[in-house]
XYZ file of C-alpha atoms in Angstrom:
136
model
C 0.277 0.301 0.137
C 1.681 3.676 -0.337
C 1.888 6.310 1.407
C 0.007 8.288 0.506
C -3.237 5.486 0.882
C -1.874 4.506 3.962
C -2.035 7.978 5.676
C -5.901 8.612 3.329
C -6.396 5.281 5.247
C -5.326 6.344 9.276
C -6.864 9.719 8.303
C -10.508 7.942 7.908
C -9.517 6.030 11.031
C -8.806 8.515 13.248
C -12.376 10.035 11.593
C -14.567 6.762 13.306
C -13.033 6.211 17.007
C -13.201 10.505 16.797
C -16.682 10.557 15.267
C -19.626 12.323 17.615
C -23.256 13.364 17.194
C -22.609 17.027 17.374
C -24.438 18.514 19.892
C -24.771 22.181 20.962
C -21.984 23.682 23.671
C -24.742 24.603 26.062
C -21.908 27.390 27.557
C -22.429 29.557 23.475
C -24.148 32.013 24.441
C -27.721 32.505 22.291
C -27.376 33.502 18.987
C -28.281 37.170 17.698
C -30.968 37.085 15.268
C -28.725 38.636 11.828
C -29.188 40.599 8.805
C -28.951 38.772 5.914
C -28.248 42.148 3.947
C -25.557 42.129 5.903
C -24.675 38.613 5.187
C -24.106 38.864 2.015
C -20.895 40.920 2.539
C -19.735 39.227 4.790
C -19.982 36.207 2.559
C -18.922 37.897 -0.592
C -15.464 38.852 1.293
C -15.066 35.670 4.175
C -16.191 32.931 2.531
C -16.584 33.429 -1.656
C -13.185 31.881 -2.066
C -13.853 28.857 -1.517
C -17.892 28.741 -2.020
C -20.940 29.399 -3.345
C -24.359 29.414 -3.154
C -24.952 27.135 -5.960
C -21.537 25.659 -7.014
C -18.992 23.072 -5.365
C -15.991 24.497 -5.609
C -12.691 24.022 -3.516
C -15.784 23.950 -0.922
C -19.211 22.065 -0.913
C -21.860 25.361 -1.801
C -23.878 26.366 0.096
C -27.839 26.354 -0.672
C -29.584 25.143 1.327
C -27.090 24.092 3.699
C -29.647 25.609 6.597
C -31.365 21.719 7.579
C -29.501 19.191 5.449
C -27.965 16.731 6.331
C -23.370 17.399 6.997
C -21.104 15.830 4.570
C -24.199 15.042 2.500
C -23.501 17.706 -1.468
C -23.491 15.401 -4.744
C -20.280 15.636 -6.280
C -18.045 17.288 -3.762
C -15.241 15.435 -1.271
C -15.471 15.970 1.926
C -12.670 14.767 4.209
C -13.426 11.622 5.810
C -13.474 13.979 10.137
C -16.326 15.413 7.746
C -17.480 12.416 6.424
C -18.057 10.088 10.137
C -20.316 12.947 11.057
C -24.027 13.304 12.146
C -24.878 16.991 12.401
C -27.154 18.658 10.654
C -26.578 21.981 10.456
C -28.796 24.063 11.602
C -28.491 27.694 13.104
C -26.334 25.899 16.758
C -24.295 23.575 14.247
C -23.360 26.394 12.214
C -22.658 29.275 14.139
C -20.653 26.323 15.977
C -18.527 25.074 12.997
C -17.646 28.424 11.831
C -15.846 29.748 15.833
C -14.211 27.123 14.837
C -14.040 24.665 12.224
C -11.310 22.797 13.696
C -12.110 21.969 17.554
C -16.214 21.115 16.362
C -14.491 18.735 14.338
C -11.161 17.857 13.762
C -8.972 16.889 10.856
C -11.581 18.859 9.302
C -9.992 21.198 5.933
C -11.775 24.332 6.476
C -9.419 26.589 8.065
C -11.812 29.638 7.928
C -12.938 31.519 11.286
C -15.667 34.601 11.787
C -14.798 35.173 14.964
C -18.001 37.822 16.040
C -21.221 36.791 17.299
C -22.980 39.137 14.760
C -20.554 38.429 11.783
C -21.335 34.696 12.110
C -25.438 35.682 12.772
C -25.493 37.638 9.798
C -24.025 35.280 7.438
C -25.839 32.120 8.924
C -29.083 34.645 7.726
C -28.095 34.740 3.888
C -27.616 31.104 4.527
C -31.816 30.855 5.713
C -33.166 33.500 3.661
C -31.215 32.234 -0.038
C -31.857 28.602 0.938
C -35.624 30.026 0.924
C -35.071 28.864 5.108
C -38.171 31.641 7.324
C -36.162 33.441 10.110
C -36.590 31.089 13.383
């Protein structure tokens, strides 16, 4: 077996061993109401280098992400770590993900963080709107 295959196998085994179902942290404050118009601008600045709403790029497409099972976009190759997860992308999961993806799913390829709660709320409001989901 080649070195790259062994590395991929090791990552897959690690992801399977460490995989857990996502649960929102009880210490995390509630997500503020988001502004989808402001979120559109943040999405362009923070997310659009790797993602788009309707096409897979470096990252998977985002239209319909709110309410979608993790690692389920057809045609996108997810990391072994993310593929081993079983949660659904809701506002709480997206908030935790955008706060620190590697802390939520060790071994993920996503490394961009959105440190400000207001910015995360606005991006999530934008994604909800673009996916045809009503505001909470």
